[in-house]
Amino acid sequence: MIKRFCIFYFLVLVFIFGCSPVIHTSSEAAEGFDLSEYETFAFYETDASRSGIGAGYNTQVDYIKEEIAKQLEQRGLRRTTDNPDLLVNLGIVVRDTTQTRETNILTDPPFYVGQRRYTWKSEDVVVRRYKAGTISVHLVDHERNELVWQGAAEGAVEKKTEEVREQIQKGMEKLFKEIDQ
């Protein structure tokens, strides 16, 4: 009985953690970059006017800005609209992606062979379709107009709005930890 419970518990944990999306991050700083040298920041104006943009896009951009502002404020910067030290530029790309797998004669055998000249060939089979997103963050020294730090976070985009917000929070936390290193 205990063994069955342990196996069930293990499978539940694998399912919960196996379904959570993975967020990949990368960053690069200019030589001599030190965030503590800056006191204020502001965002570049965003312009999203293409026809393929969904209704929730602006809301999600606001979530991203809120989370970036939170991360920068935790590191001692203050948001301002009057001559900021740093400007934050955002790049957001969301694309439809298809995950496939290749068929195998051992796992996907033919069910019926009706003629002698039958040949079997490997094919790509669609496993799932999803949206993949990348958020690029560029910190620009306003006075010199130079890029001083850039980072990107990418992963599969959640379908539910509340899950997207949580995913943005986790992604920005992970990305901005790289600025501290």
Coordinates of C-alpha atoms in Angstrom, one line a residue, residues 70-169:
K70 CA 9.7 46.1 -10.2
Q71 CA 13.0 44.4 -10.9
L72 CA 14.8 47.7 -11.5
E73 CA 13.2 49.3 -8.4
Q74 CA 14.4 46.3 -6.3
R75 CA 17.9 47.1 -7.5
G76 CA 17.7 50.7 -6.4
L77 CA 16.5 52.6 -9.5
R78 CA 13.5 54.9 -9.6
R79 CA 11.1 55.2 -12.5
T80 CA 10.7 58.8 -13.9
T81 CA 9.6 60.6 -17.0
D82 CA 12.0 63.5 -16.6
N83 CA 15.4 62.9 -18.1
P84 CA 16.1 59.3 -17.0
D85 CA 19.6 57.8 -16.7
L86 CA 18.5 54.5 -18.4
L87 CA 16.0 53.9 -21.1
V88 CA 14.4 50.5 -21.4
N89 CA 13.6 49.2 -24.9
L90 CA 11.4 46.1 -25.3
G91 CA 11.3 43.7 -28.2
I92 CA 8.4 41.2 -28.1
V93 CA 8.0 38.3 -30.6
V94 CA 5.3 35.7 -30.4
R95 CA 5.1 33.0 -33.1
D96 CA 3.1 29.9 -33.8
T97 CA 5.2 26.8 -33.4
T98 CA 4.6 23.2 -34.2
Q99 CA 6.3 20.4 -32.3
T100 CA 6.8 17.2 -34.3
R101 CA 8.3 13.8 -33.8
E102 CA 9.6 11.4 -36.4
T103 CA 7.7 8.1 -36.8
N104 CA 9.6 4.8 -36.1
I105 CA 8.9 1.4 -37.6
L106 CA 9.1 -0.1 -34.0
T107 CA 6.7 2.3 -32.4
D108 CA 4.5 3.2 -35.3
P109 CA 4.2 0.0 -37.4
P110 CA 1.9 -0.2 -40.3
F111 CA -1.5 -1.7 -39.4
Y112 CA -2.1 -3.4 -42.7
V113 CA 0.1 -4.4 -45.6
G114 CA -2.0 -5.2 -48.6
Q115 CA 0.6 -5.7 -51.3
R116 CA 4.1 -7.1 -51.6
R117 CA 5.7 -3.9 -52.8
Y118 CA 4.6 -2.0 -49.8
T119 CA 7.3 0.3 -48.4
W120 CA 7.3 2.1 -45.1
K121 CA 8.9 5.5 -44.7
S122 CA 9.5 7.7 -41.7
E123 CA 7.3 10.8 -41.4
D124 CA 7.0 13.8 -39.2
V125 CA 3.9 13.7 -37.0
V126 CA 2.5 16.8 -35.3
V127 CA 2.6 16.4 -31.5
R128 CA 1.3 19.8 -30.6
R129 CA 0.9 23.4 -31.7
Y130 CA 1.7 26.3 -29.3
K131 CA 2.9 29.9 -29.2
A132 CA 6.5 30.5 -28.5
G133 CA 7.5 34.0 -27.2
T134 CA 10.7 36.0 -26.8
I135 CA 11.1 39.1 -24.8
S136 CA 14.2 41.2 -25.4
V137 CA 15.2 43.9 -22.9
H138 CA 17.7 46.5 -23.8
L139 CA 19.1 49.0 -21.3
V140 CA 20.4 52.2 -23.0
D141 CA 22.5 54.8 -21.3
H142 CA 20.4 57.9 -22.1
E143 CA 23.2 60.5 -21.9
R144 CA 25.6 58.5 -24.2
N145 CA 22.8 56.8 -26.2
E146 CA 24.6 53.5 -25.9
L147 CA 23.4 50.0 -25.2
V148 CA 24.8 49.0 -21.8
W149 CA 23.0 45.7 -21.2
Q150 CA 20.8 43.4 -23.2
G151 CA 18.9 40.2 -22.2
A152 CA 16.3 37.9 -23.6
A153 CA 13.8 35.5 -22.1
E154 CA 12.0 32.9 -24.2
G155 CA 9.7 30.0 -23.7
A156 CA 6.3 28.6 -24.6
V157 CA 3.5 31.1 -23.9
E158 CA 0.8 30.0 -21.6
K159 CA -2.8 30.1 -22.8
K160 CA -4.6 31.5 -19.7
T161 CA -4.1 35.2 -18.9
E162 CA -3.3 34.6 -15.2
E163 CA -0.7 32.0 -16.1
V164 CA 0.9 34.4 -18.6
R165 CA 1.3 37.0 -15.9
E166 CA 2.9 34.5 -13.6
Q167 CA 5.2 33.3 -16.5
I168 CA 6.2 36.9 -17.2
Q169 CA 7.0 37.4 -13.5

